Short mmCIF file of C-alpha atoms in Angstrom, two decimals:
data_model
loop_
_atom_site.label_atom_id
_atom_site.label_comp_id
_atom_site.label_asym_id
_atom_site.label_seq_id
_atom_site.Cartn_x
_atom_site.Cartn_y
_atom_site.Cartn_z
CA UNK V 216 23.44 -19.58 -37.00
CA UNK V 217 23.01 -16.27 -35.55
CA UNK V 218 22.82 -15.53 -31.43
CA UNK V 219 20.16 -13.22 -29.56
CA UNK V 220 20.58 -9.66 -29.20
CA UNK V 221 17.22 -8.30 -27.95
CA UNK V 222 16.97 -5.34 -30.99
CA UNK V 223 13.92 -3.38 -31.27
CA UNK V 224 12.38 -2.54 -34.76
CA UNK V 225 13.38 0.76 -36.20
CA UNK V 226 10.56 1.76 -38.83
CA UNK V 227 9.37 4.83 -40.57
CA UNK V 228 6.01 3.22 -41.61
CA UNK V 229 3.20 2.57 -39.80
CA UNK V 230 2.48 -1.40 -39.85
CA UNK V 231 -0.76 -2.88 -41.73
CA UNK V 232 -3.48 -2.62 -40.16
CA UNK V 233 -4.23 -6.34 -40.85
CA UNK V 234 -3.68 -9.53 -43.54
CA UNK V 235 -6.50 -8.01 -45.34
CA UNK V 236 -4.24 -4.67 -45.52
CA UNK V 237 -0.95 -6.13 -46.92
CA UNK V 238 -0.16 -5.62 -50.86
CA UNK V 239 -0.08 -8.82 -52.70
CA UNK V 240 0.95 -8.95 -56.42
CA UNK V 241 2.34 -11.36 -59.24
CA UNK V 242 6.03 -10.87 -59.62
CA UNK V 243 7.54 -10.07 -62.89
CA UNK V 244 8.81 -13.46 -63.10
CA UNK V 245 5.51 -14.49 -63.81
CA UNK V 246 5.20 -17.48 -60.65
CA UNK V 247 6.48 -15.72 -57.22
CA UNK V 248 4.14 -14.29 -55.24
CA UNK V 249 4.78 -10.93 -53.27
CA UNK V 250 3.32 -9.91 -50.09
CA UNK V 251 4.09 -7.19 -48.14
CA UNK V 252 5.99 -3.95 -48.15
CA UNK V 253 8.35 -3.82 -50.85
CA UNK V 254 10.99 -1.96 -49.66
CA UNK V 255 10.78 -4.55 -46.43
CA UNK V 256 15.07 -5.01 -45.08
CA UNK V 257 14.20 -8.82 -44.90
CA UNK V 258 13.05 -11.38 -47.59
CA UNK V 259 11.69 -14.75 -46.76
CA UNK V 260 10.92 -16.64 -49.84
CA UNK V 261 8.70 -19.82 -49.14
CA UNK V 262 8.57 -22.88 -51.03
CA UNK V 263 5.68 -25.10 -50.23
CA UNK V 264 3.19 -27.57 -51.53
CA UNK V 265 -0.72 -27.17 -50.70
CA UNK V 266 -1.04 -30.66 -49.93
CA UNK V 267 2.33 -31.08 -48.15
CA UNK V 268 1.52 -31.68 -44.52
CA UNK V 269 5.05 -30.08 -42.94
CA UNK V 270 3.94 -27.05 -44.87
CA UNK V 271 0.70 -27.06 -42.86
CA UNK V 272 2.82 -27.67 -39.78
CA UNK V 273 4.75 -24.31 -40.09
CA UNK V 274 1.45 -22.59 -41.28
CA UNK V 275 -0.41 -23.24 -38.38
CA UNK V 276 1.90 -24.05 -35.38
CA UNK V 277 5.36 -23.12 -36.93
CA UNK V 278 6.88 -20.00 -37.64
CA UNK V 279 4.53 -18.46 -40.17
CA UNK V 280 2.34 -16.92 -37.21
CA UNK V 281 5.41 -14.92 -36.52
CA UNK V 282 6.38 -14.26 -40.39
CA UNK V 283 2.82 -12.86 -40.46
CA UNK V 284 3.56 -10.06 -37.81
CA UNK V 285 7.10 -9.40 -39.22
CA UNK V 286 5.36 -8.79 -42.57
CA UNK V 287 2.58 -6.45 -41.14
CA UNK V 288 5.05 -4.46 -39.17
CA UNK V 289 7.02 -4.04 -42.42
CA UNK V 290 10.21 -5.84 -41.10
CA UNK V 291 9.70 -8.57 -43.94
CA UNK V 292 8.49 -8.94 -47.15
CA UNK V 293 7.58 -12.25 -47.42
CA UNK V 294 7.56 -14.48 -51.05
CA UNK V 295 5.87 -17.65 -52.45
CA UNK V 296 6.64 -20.10 -54.84
CA UNK V 297 3.72 -23.24 -54.88
CA UNK V 298 4.86 -26.37 -55.77
CA UNK V 299 2.34 -29.44 -56.94
CA UNK V 300 4.87 -32.18 -57.12
CA UNK V 301 2.98 -34.13 -54.44
CA UNK V 302 0.05 -34.93 -56.76
CA UNK V 303 2.76 -36.84 -59.09
CA UNK V 304 3.90 -38.98 -55.92
CA UNK V 305 0.77 -39.52 -54.31
CA UNK V 306 -2.06 -39.60 -57.10
CA UNK V 307 -4.90 -37.11 -57.92
CA UNK V 308 -5.34 -33.77 -58.86
CA UNK V 309 -5.55 -31.89 -55.26
CA UNK V 310 -1.94 -29.68 -55.20
CA UNK V 311 -2.62 -28.28 -58.39
CA UNK V 312 -5.66 -27.42 -58.14
CA UNK V 313 -4.96 -25.56 -54.80
CA UNK V 314 -2.19 -23.83 -56.64
CA UNK V 315 -4.47 -22.49 -59.58
CA UNK V 316 -7.15 -21.36 -56.76
CA UNK V 317 -4.47 -19.79 -54.84
CA UNK V 318 -3.73 -17.55 -58.06
CA UNK V 319 -7.48 -16.99 -58.76
CA UNK V 320 -7.45 -16.10 -55.00
CA UNK V 321 -4.87 -13.20 -55.94
CA UNK V 322 -6.32 -12.14 -58.55
CA UNK V 323 -9.02 -10.67 -56.45
CA UNK V 324 -6.76 -9.53 -53.41
CA UNK V 325 -7.60 -12.31 -51.35
CA UNK V 326 -4.51 -14.85 -51.65
CA UNK V 327 -3.17 -13.70 -48.01
CA UNK V 328 -6.51 -14.71 -46.23
CA UNK V 329 -7.39 -17.82 -48.90
CA UNK V 330 -4.00 -19.16 -48.39
CA UNK V 331 -4.21 -19.43 -44.87
CA UNK V 332 -7.92 -20.66 -44.74
CA UNK V 333 -6.42 -23.78 -46.85
CA UNK V 334 -4.32 -24.58 -44.64
CA UNK V 335 -6.08 -24.17 -41.91
CA UNK V 336 -8.49 -27.08 -43.32
CA UNK V 337 -5.75 -28.80 -45.09
CA UNK V 338 -6.97 -32.71 -46.12
CA UNK V 339 -4.64 -35.47 -45.33
CA UNK V 340 -2.08 -35.82 -47.32
CA UNK V 341 -2.97 -39.30 -48.84
CA UNK V 342 -6.37 -38.14 -49.41
CA UNK V 343 -6.75 -36.04 -53.00
CA UNK V 344 -9.18 -33.69 -50.72
CA UNK V 345 -8.65 -30.38 -52.55
CA UNK V 346 -11.53 -30.53 -54.99
CA UNK V 347 -13.20 -27.92 -56.87
CA UNK V 348 -16.03 -28.27 -54.50
CA UNK V 349 -13.90 -27.94 -51.56
CA UNK V 350 -12.11 -25.65 -52.72
CA UNK V 351 -14.72 -23.15 -53.29
CA UNK V 352 -16.53 -24.22 -49.76
CA UNK V 353 -13.25 -22.96 -48.23
CA UNK V 354 -13.53 -19.60 -50.24
CA UNK V 355 -16.47 -19.33 -48.89
CA UNK V 356 -14.83 -18.51 -45.48
CA UNK V 357 -12.72 -15.35 -47.14
CA UNK V 358 -14.97 -12.45 -47.17
CA UNK V 359 -15.62 -10.73 -50.54
CA UNK V 360 -13.54 -13.88 -52.56
CA UNK V 361 -16.74 -15.83 -53.75
CA UNK V 362 -18.05 -14.57 -57.06
CA UNK V 363 -18.66 -15.81 -60.33
CA UNK V 364 -15.44 -15.10 -62.18
CA UNK V 365 -13.59 -16.76 -59.15
CA UNK V 366 -15.75 -19.61 -59.30
CA UNK V 367 -15.26 -19.92 -63.29
CA UNK V 368 -11.51 -19.56 -62.74
CA UNK V 369 -11.26 -22.50 -59.95
CA UNK V 370 -13.67 -25.38 -61.91
CA UNK V 371 -12.09 -24.09 -65.19
CA UNK V 372 -8.40 -24.28 -64.20
CA UNK V 373 -7.87 -20.96 -65.66
CA UNK V 374 -4.40 -20.51 -64.44
CA UNK V 375 -3.16 -24.41 -65.44
CA UNK V 376 0.07 -22.50 -67.23
CA UNK V 377 0.68 -20.59 -64.01
CA UNK V 378 0.44 -24.32 -62.17
CA UNK V 379 2.82 -25.42 -64.35
CA UNK V 380 5.47 -22.91 -64.36
CA UNK V 381 5.17 -22.42 -60.69
CA UNK V 382 6.16 -26.20 -60.01
CA UNK V 383 9.22 -25.96 -62.55
CA UNK V 384 10.35 -22.73 -60.58
CA UNK V 385 10.61 -24.78 -57.97
CA UNK V 386 12.00 -27.25 -59.63
CA UNK V 387 14.74 -24.93 -60.95
CA UNK V 388 15.73 -23.78 -57.12
CA UNK V 389 16.77 -27.26 -56.31
CA UNK V 390 19.81 -26.55 -58.32
CA UNK V 391 22.11 -29.16 -59.73
CA UNK V 392 22.21 -30.72 -56.40
CA UNK V 393 18.27 -31.38 -55.91
CA UNK V 394 17.19 -31.44 -59.58
CA UNK V 395 13.26 -32.00 -58.24
CA UNK V 396 13.20 -29.04 -55.82
CA UNK V 397 14.80 -28.39 -52.63
CA UNK V 398 11.67 -29.86 -50.80
CA UNK V 399 8.88 -28.16 -48.94
CA UNK V 400 8.46 -26.57 -46.78
CA UNK V 401 12.16 -24.74 -47.92
CA UNK V 402 12.72 -20.87 -46.70
CA UNK V 403 14.84 -18.58 -48.69
CA UNK V 404 16.06 -15.41 -46.28
CA UNK V 405 17.91 -12.46 -48.02
CA UNK V 406 18.72 -15.07 -50.94
CA UNK V 407 20.37 -17.48 -48.18
CA UNK V 408 18.69 -20.81 -47.97
CA UNK V 409 18.19 -22.43 -44.55
CA UNK V 410 19.76 -25.65 -45.16
CA UNK V 411 17.39 -28.96 -44.43
CA UNK V 412 19.95 -29.29 -41.09
CA UNK V 413 18.54 -26.58 -39.52
CA UNK V 414 14.97 -26.75 -40.74
CA UNK V 415 13.98 -27.19 -37.08
CA UNK V 416 14.12 -23.22 -36.95
CA UNK V 417 10.91 -23.44 -39.15
CA UNK V 418 8.62 -25.04 -36.70
CA UNK V 419 9.60 -23.12 -33.85
CA UNK V 420 8.16 -19.70 -33.51
CA UNK V 421 10.15 -17.47 -31.02
CA UNK V 422 13.05 -18.92 -32.46
CA UNK V 423 11.80 -18.39 -36.26
CA UNK V 424 10.93 -14.48 -35.10
CA UNK V 425 14.37 -14.26 -33.44
CA UNK V 426 16.49 -15.41 -36.40
CA UNK V 427 13.72 -13.09 -38.23
CA UNK V 428 14.64 -9.98 -35.84
CA UNK V 429 18.74 -10.48 -35.89
CA UNK V 430 18.45 -10.60 -39.26
CA UNK V 431 17.00 -7.39 -39.45
CA UNK V 432 19.63 -5.41 -37.41
CA UNK V 433 22.78 -6.94 -38.32
CA UNK V 434 22.11 -8.08 -42.20
CA UNK V 435 25.63 -8.33 -42.93
CA UNK V 436 26.25 -11.06 -40.13
CA UNK V 437 23.75 -13.25 -41.90
CA UNK V 438 25.39 -12.46 -45.09
CA UNK V 439 28.50 -14.06 -43.75
CA UNK V 440 27.43 -17.12 -41.47
CA UNK V 441 28.24 -20.41 -42.29
CA UNK V 442 25.01 -22.70 -42.72
#
């Protein structure tokens, strides 16, 4: 892995004022959700399942807050592939319902805020707590999200095909080695996956922030790093 260098960022564009100002859209592949400046030098692709407690750890007390800052400062663009395999393993439909609701939030330009709210209020993994009622209740915490269109999309599973396609994209990401998917959370930075034995970096905010800084400053070293 890279070592510390203490370089500061050199950006020409101003930082985004807040998470609400971050641009977000669905990529051309139909499954990847893009958040941030498309011209950012560092791309962090995350694979997550809404019911995954380790994803919740990353999002609330791990490296996600630092990743958010880097995205706001245009150092990184963050990409998401949303899996839903935990429903099949644990029973229920909470992951699928949550992924559908997140896709509906993207349609309203509120993915970033709603994604944060869901992980901040994640039910126990064994509890199928992401019901329609709960997802709509949590959406009430995001200003401007609740409305007839969003409500109907949640209740009808409008984006069911997206949920299925997104899970399949997650499984393909595991390749021949992990045909059921690479595990969640998994981070791929500038097309290089952080292997499981180094996954601890995702849960130490300072270390993760330093890693992002070093990759931004010396991307060629990241490309050559033995993982």
